[in-house]
Amino acid sequence: MYDILGEEWTIASAGGSTGEAYYAQNQNKRLFLKRNSSPFLAVLSAQGIVPKLVWTKRLENGDVITAQEWLEGKELNPEEMQHPTVANLLSAIHHSTELLDMLTRMGKKPIDPFLMYNNITKEIAQVSQNVVPLIVHQSLSFLTDHLSDLHDVKKMVCHCDLNHNNWLVSDIGQLYLIDWDNAQIGDPALDLGMLLHWYIPESDWDDWLDNYGIVNENNLFIRMHWYMMIEVLTAYVNNHKANKQLEAAKHLNELERLLNRAVSYKK
């Protein structure tokens, strides 16, 4: 990084799982640097979804370094996820034709829920050794019964990791959604289910979705819970494989809560 910026810059790791992100500062100039960011970043920056992209440089070895504005601000806390601006920004992302076009040109294929279903059933069969917990069996039945509800749903760009830590608000009140490494093309119910389940009291779902721009009707509710169950079942399998039985049991409890809420929904 010093070869690009010069010795007068102070560069420090920004953490993260890949170790490819850095903070750089030179007097009053500050940048966020990342190695081999997705070309998707330029479109996100142009639409104001992530902090402004300042420059992009390709190294002799083929790596690409991007520099973004390093802004003063903070991550949203879980309670702040209820704010209408979160719903507004997520709706703008989901309905952006520019983002969808860019991911498509990058070769992304829409998420196939039938493939997700087949994969999780195979994984469960491998770890359960013919003894499938009742709640897992009941959840798989729910997934099977509602596969048809996933037909003919308009595919959009989904972030797929809407943890509150990925939402940043600047000191001047501008909201951003960062960390797009897991972005996919799919049913927006995948994002909506995760966010509502973890951060929004069920009594406030209708108001939150109104700010997003849609009505919470039965088909949406079923689709959200379908994808949430897939996520929890996947976590259950991974912890079971790792012999983390306490964590696996917690996921079974979570699965039961999801299933009870889904089947009790008034049609």
Short mmCIF file of C-alpha atoms in Angstrom, two decimals:
data_model
loop_
_atom_site.label_atom_id
_atom_site.label_comp_id
_atom_site.label_asym_id
_atom_site.label_seq_id
_atom_site.Cartn_x
_atom_site.Cartn_y
_atom_site.Cartn_z
CA MET A 1 0.00 0.00 0.00
CA TYR A 2 2.90 2.38 0.68
CA ASP A 3 4.06 1.90 -2.92
CA ILE A 4 0.74 3.36 -4.04
CA LEU A 5 0.26 6.17 -1.53
CA GLY A 6 3.78 7.05 -0.42
CA GLU A 7 5.66 6.90 2.86
CA GLU A 8 3.96 10.04 4.18
CA TRP A 9 0.73 8.07 4.69
CA THR A 10 -0.10 6.15 7.87
CA ILE A 11 -1.74 2.83 6.99
CA ALA A 12 -3.44 0.46 9.43
CA SER A 13 -5.46 -2.70 9.04
CA ALA A 14 -9.23 -2.22 9.07
CA GLY A 15 -9.74 -5.75 10.36
CA GLY A 16 -12.25 -8.07 8.73
CA SER A 17 -12.01 -11.74 7.85
CA THR A 18 -9.98 -11.26 4.64
CA GLY A 19 -7.34 -8.88 5.98
CA GLU A 20 -7.53 -6.97 2.72
CA ALA A 21 -8.94 -3.67 4.03
CA TYR A 22 -6.99 -0.72 5.41
CA TYR A 23 -7.35 2.77 6.81
CA ALA A 24 -4.96 5.37 5.41
CA GLN A 25 -4.33 8.89 6.69
CA ASN A 26 -2.10 11.77 5.61
CA GLN A 27 -2.68 14.94 7.63
CA ASN A 28 -6.31 15.86 6.83
CA LYS A 29 -6.68 13.30 4.04
CA ARG A 30 -8.25 9.96 4.98
CA LEU A 31 -9.12 6.95 2.84
CA PHE A 32 -10.55 3.46 3.21
CA LEU A 33 -8.56 1.07 1.02
CA LYS A 34 -9.47 -2.41 -0.10
CA ARG A 35 -7.75 -4.98 -2.26
CA ASN A 36 -9.74 -6.66 -5.04
CA SER A 37 -13.11 -5.11 -4.31
CA SER A 38 -15.94 -6.10 -6.58
CA PRO A 39 -16.47 -3.93 -9.69
CA PHE A 40 -19.96 -3.64 -8.24
CA LEU A 41 -18.50 -1.00 -5.90
CA ALA A 42 -18.51 1.70 -8.59
CA VAL A 43 -22.26 1.43 -9.14
CA LEU A 44 -22.94 1.35 -5.41
CA SER A 45 -20.86 4.50 -4.99
CA ALA A 46 -22.58 6.28 -7.87
CA GLN A 47 -25.96 5.65 -6.23
CA GLY A 48 -24.79 6.84 -2.80
CA ILE A 49 -25.26 3.42 -1.20
CA VAL A 50 -21.64 3.18 -0.04
CA PRO A 51 -19.15 5.99 0.73
CA LYS A 52 -17.80 7.69 -2.38
CA LEU A 53 -15.27 5.83 -4.51
CA VAL A 54 -12.24 8.15 -4.88
CA TRP A 55 -10.02 6.11 -7.17
CA THR A 56 -9.22 2.63 -8.47
CA LYS A 57 -5.71 1.40 -9.32
CA ARG A 58 -4.59 -1.87 -10.89
CA LEU A 59 -1.24 -3.29 -9.73
CA GLU A 60 1.28 -5.10 -11.90
CA ASN A 61 0.28 -8.45 -10.34
CA GLY A 62 -3.33 -7.91 -11.40
CA ASP A 63 -4.70 -6.91 -7.99
CA VAL A 64 -7.03 -3.92 -7.89
CA ILE A 65 -6.91 -1.38 -5.06
CA THR A 66 -9.91 0.85 -4.42
CA ALA A 67 -9.98 3.96 -2.26
CA GLN A 68 -13.18 5.29 -0.70
CA GLU A 69 -13.94 8.26 1.49
CA TRP A 70 -13.28 7.53 5.14
CA LEU A 71 -16.15 9.22 6.92
CA GLU A 72 -16.79 10.07 10.52
CA GLY A 73 -19.87 8.24 11.77
CA LYS A 74 -21.04 5.12 13.50
CA GLU A 75 -22.65 1.74 12.97
CA LEU A 76 -26.35 1.46 13.63
CA ASN A 77 -27.31 -0.31 16.82
CA PRO A 78 -30.06 -2.97 16.70
CA GLU A 79 -32.77 -0.53 17.84
CA GLU A 80 -31.88 1.96 15.11
CA MET A 81 -32.67 -0.65 12.45
CA GLN A 82 -36.32 0.28 13.03
CA HIS A 83 -35.78 3.74 11.57
CA PRO A 84 -37.70 4.50 8.35
CA THR A 85 -34.49 5.47 6.52
CA VAL A 86 -33.32 1.85 6.75
CA ALA A 87 -36.50 0.67 5.03
CA ASN A 88 -36.21 3.47 2.47
CA LEU A 89 -32.61 2.62 1.53
CA LEU A 90 -33.22 -1.12 1.35
CA SER A 91 -36.21 -0.52 -0.94
CA ALA A 92 -34.10 1.69 -3.22
CA ILE A 93 -31.45 -1.03 -3.39
CA HIS A 94 -33.92 -3.80 -4.15
CA HIS A 95 -35.63 -1.79 -6.88
CA SER A 96 -32.46 -0.47 -8.56
CA THR A 97 -32.29 -1.61 -12.17
CA GLU A 98 -28.70 -0.35 -12.38
CA LEU A 99 -27.54 -2.62 -9.56
CA LEU A 100 -29.40 -5.58 -11.04
CA ASP A 101 -27.90 -4.95 -14.47
CA MET A 102 -24.37 -4.73 -13.04
CA LEU A 103 -24.62 -7.98 -11.06
CA THR A 104 -26.08 -9.70 -14.11
CA ARG A 105 -23.21 -8.49 -16.31
CA MET A 106 -20.79 -9.77 -13.66
CA GLY A 107 -22.22 -13.24 -14.26
CA LYS A 108 -24.36 -13.58 -11.14
CA LYS A 109 -27.22 -16.04 -11.54
CA PRO A 110 -30.47 -15.74 -9.55
CA ILE A 111 -30.65 -17.77 -6.36
CA ASP A 112 -32.56 -20.98 -6.99
CA PRO A 113 -34.75 -21.84 -3.96
CA PHE A 114 -35.26 -25.38 -5.25
CA LEU A 115 -31.49 -25.90 -5.23
CA MET A 116 -31.32 -24.43 -1.70
CA TYR A 117 -34.03 -26.88 -0.61
CA ASN A 118 -32.30 -29.88 -2.19
CA ASN A 119 -28.96 -28.93 -0.64
CA ILE A 120 -30.32 -28.54 2.89
CA THR A 121 -32.24 -31.82 2.75
CA LYS A 122 -29.06 -33.63 1.70
CA GLU A 123 -27.06 -31.94 4.47
CA ILE A 124 -29.62 -32.87 7.11
CA ALA A 125 -29.70 -36.47 5.92
CA GLN A 126 -25.92 -36.67 6.31
CA VAL A 127 -25.75 -35.30 9.85
CA SER A 128 -28.93 -36.80 11.30
CA GLN A 129 -28.04 -40.47 10.84
CA ASN A 130 -31.70 -41.40 10.35
CA VAL A 131 -32.73 -39.63 13.57
CA VAL A 132 -34.20 -36.31 12.50
CA PRO A 133 -35.41 -34.01 15.30
CA LEU A 134 -39.16 -33.50 15.10
CA ILE A 135 -38.89 -29.74 14.57
CA VAL A 136 -36.49 -30.30 11.67
CA HIS A 137 -38.90 -32.78 10.10
CA GLN A 138 -41.79 -30.33 10.55
CA SER A 139 -39.76 -27.48 9.09
CA LEU A 140 -38.80 -29.52 6.05
CA SER A 141 -42.48 -30.29 5.54
CA PHE A 142 -43.22 -26.56 5.64
CA LEU A 143 -40.49 -25.90 3.08
CA THR A 144 -41.86 -28.62 0.82
CA ASP A 145 -45.46 -27.44 1.10
CA HIS A 146 -44.56 -23.87 0.20
CA LEU A 147 -42.08 -24.33 -2.63
CA SER A 148 -44.82 -23.28 -5.03
CA ASP A 149 -45.10 -19.90 -3.26
CA LEU A 150 -41.62 -19.06 -4.54
CA HIS A 151 -42.69 -19.21 -8.20
CA ASP A 152 -42.87 -16.12 -10.39
CA VAL A 153 -41.30 -13.72 -7.86
CA LYS A 154 -39.47 -10.73 -9.33
CA LYS A 155 -35.75 -11.11 -8.68
CA MET A 156 -33.81 -8.16 -7.28
CA VAL A 157 -30.37 -7.41 -5.87
CA CYS A 158 -30.16 -8.77 -2.31
CA HIS A 159 -27.41 -7.81 0.12
CA CYS A 160 -27.70 -11.11 2.04
CA ASP A 161 -25.91 -9.87 5.18
CA LEU A 162 -28.02 -7.14 6.75
CA ASN A 163 -26.35 -7.24 10.15
CA HIS A 164 -26.69 -3.90 11.92
CA ASN A 165 -22.89 -3.57 11.83
CA ASN A 166 -23.07 -3.17 8.05
CA TRP A 167 -25.28 -0.07 8.28
CA LEU A 168 -23.31 3.13 8.78
CA VAL A 169 -24.58 6.65 9.38
CA SER A 170 -22.24 9.59 8.86
CA ASP A 171 -21.97 12.58 11.15
CA ILE A 172 -24.15 14.54 8.73
CA GLY A 173 -26.86 11.85 8.81
CA GLN A 174 -26.18 10.02 5.52
CA LEU A 175 -26.99 6.30 5.74
CA TYR A 176 -24.86 3.69 3.96
CA LEU A 177 -24.96 -0.09 3.56
CA ILE A 178 -21.49 -1.63 3.25
CA ASP A 179 -19.86 -5.07 2.85
CA TRP A 180 -21.35 -6.28 -0.43
CA ASP A 181 -19.20 -9.41 -0.81
CA ASN A 182 -22.23 -11.72 -0.39
CA ALA A 183 -24.61 -9.88 -2.73
CA GLN A 184 -26.89 -12.08 -4.82
CA ILE A 185 -29.80 -11.82 -7.22
CA GLY A 186 -32.91 -13.26 -5.65
CA ASP A 187 -36.23 -12.83 -3.91
CA PRO A 188 -36.18 -9.66 -1.76
CA ALA A 189 -37.99 -11.70 0.91
CA LEU A 190 -34.56 -13.18 1.68
CA ASP A 191 -33.31 -9.79 2.92
CA LEU A 192 -36.63 -8.70 4.40
CA GLY A 193 -37.11 -11.84 6.46
CA MET A 194 -33.66 -11.63 8.00
CA LEU A 195 -33.97 -7.95 8.90
CA LEU A 196 -37.51 -8.12 10.27
CA HIS A 197 -36.90 -11.31 12.23
CA TRP A 198 -33.80 -10.06 14.01
CA TYR A 199 -34.48 -6.36 14.45
CA ILE A 200 -38.14 -5.37 14.15
CA PRO A 201 -40.84 -6.27 16.72
CA GLU A 202 -43.55 -8.24 14.95
CA SER A 203 -46.13 -5.66 15.99
CA ASP A 204 -44.19 -3.08 13.93
CA TRP A 205 -43.73 -5.17 10.77
CA ASP A 206 -46.61 -3.57 8.90
CA ASP A 207 -45.35 -0.04 9.59
CA TRP A 208 -41.78 -0.94 8.64
CA LEU A 209 -42.93 -2.56 5.38
CA ASP A 210 -45.10 0.48 4.68
CA ASN A 211 -41.94 2.60 4.81
CA TYR A 212 -40.29 0.06 2.52
CA GLY A 213 -43.22 0.44 0.13
CA ILE A 214 -45.15 -2.83 0.25
CA VAL A 215 -47.94 -4.49 2.20
CA ASN A 216 -47.25 -7.48 4.46
CA GLU A 217 -49.49 -10.03 2.81
CA ASN A 218 -49.57 -13.80 3.18
CA ASN A 219 -47.34 -14.69 0.23
CA LEU A 220 -44.58 -12.33 1.37
CA PHE A 221 -44.83 -13.62 4.94
CA ILE A 222 -44.51 -17.25 3.78
CA ARG A 223 -41.55 -16.46 1.53
CA MET A 224 -39.74 -14.58 4.31
CA HIS A 225 -40.15 -17.49 6.70
CA TRP A 226 -39.15 -20.00 4.03
CA TYR A 227 -35.76 -18.35 3.59
CA MET A 228 -35.32 -17.78 7.33
CA MET A 229 -35.87 -21.49 7.98
CA ILE A 230 -33.28 -22.37 5.35
CA GLU A 231 -30.81 -20.06 7.09
CA VAL A 232 -31.46 -21.50 10.55
CA LEU A 233 -31.37 -25.09 9.28
CA THR A 234 -28.01 -24.36 7.64
CA ALA A 235 -26.67 -22.96 10.90
CA TYR A 236 -27.99 -26.03 12.73
CA VAL A 237 -26.21 -28.38 10.31
CA ASN A 238 -22.92 -26.45 10.52
CA ASN A 239 -22.91 -26.51 14.32
CA HIS A 240 -23.92 -30.16 14.38
CA LYS A 241 -20.97 -30.98 12.10
CA ALA A 242 -18.64 -28.99 14.35
CA ASN A 243 -19.97 -30.90 17.38
CA LYS A 244 -21.28 -27.67 18.90
CA GLN A 245 -24.37 -29.29 20.32
CA LEU A 246 -25.38 -26.38 22.54
CA GLU A 247 -25.40 -24.01 19.57
CA ALA A 248 -27.22 -26.57 17.45
CA ALA A 249 -29.91 -26.87 20.15
CA LYS A 250 -30.34 -23.08 20.14
CA HIS A 251 -30.97 -23.21 16.41
CA LEU A 252 -33.62 -25.87 16.91
CA ASN A 253 -35.37 -23.58 19.38
CA GLU A 254 -35.16 -20.74 16.89
CA LEU A 255 -36.54 -22.99 14.20
CA GLU A 256 -39.51 -23.87 16.38
CA ARG A 257 -40.24 -20.19 16.97
CA LEU A 258 -40.14 -19.51 13.24
CA LEU A 259 -42.36 -22.42 12.35
CA ASN A 260 -44.96 -21.63 15.02
CA ARG A 261 -45.16 -18.05 13.85
CA ALA A 262 -45.45 -19.05 10.19
CA VAL A 263 -48.20 -21.64 10.62
CA SER A 264 -50.20 -19.40 12.95
CA TYR A 265 -50.28 -16.54 10.45
CA LYS A 266 -53.86 -15.74 9.55
CA LYS A 267 -54.58 -16.39 5.92
#
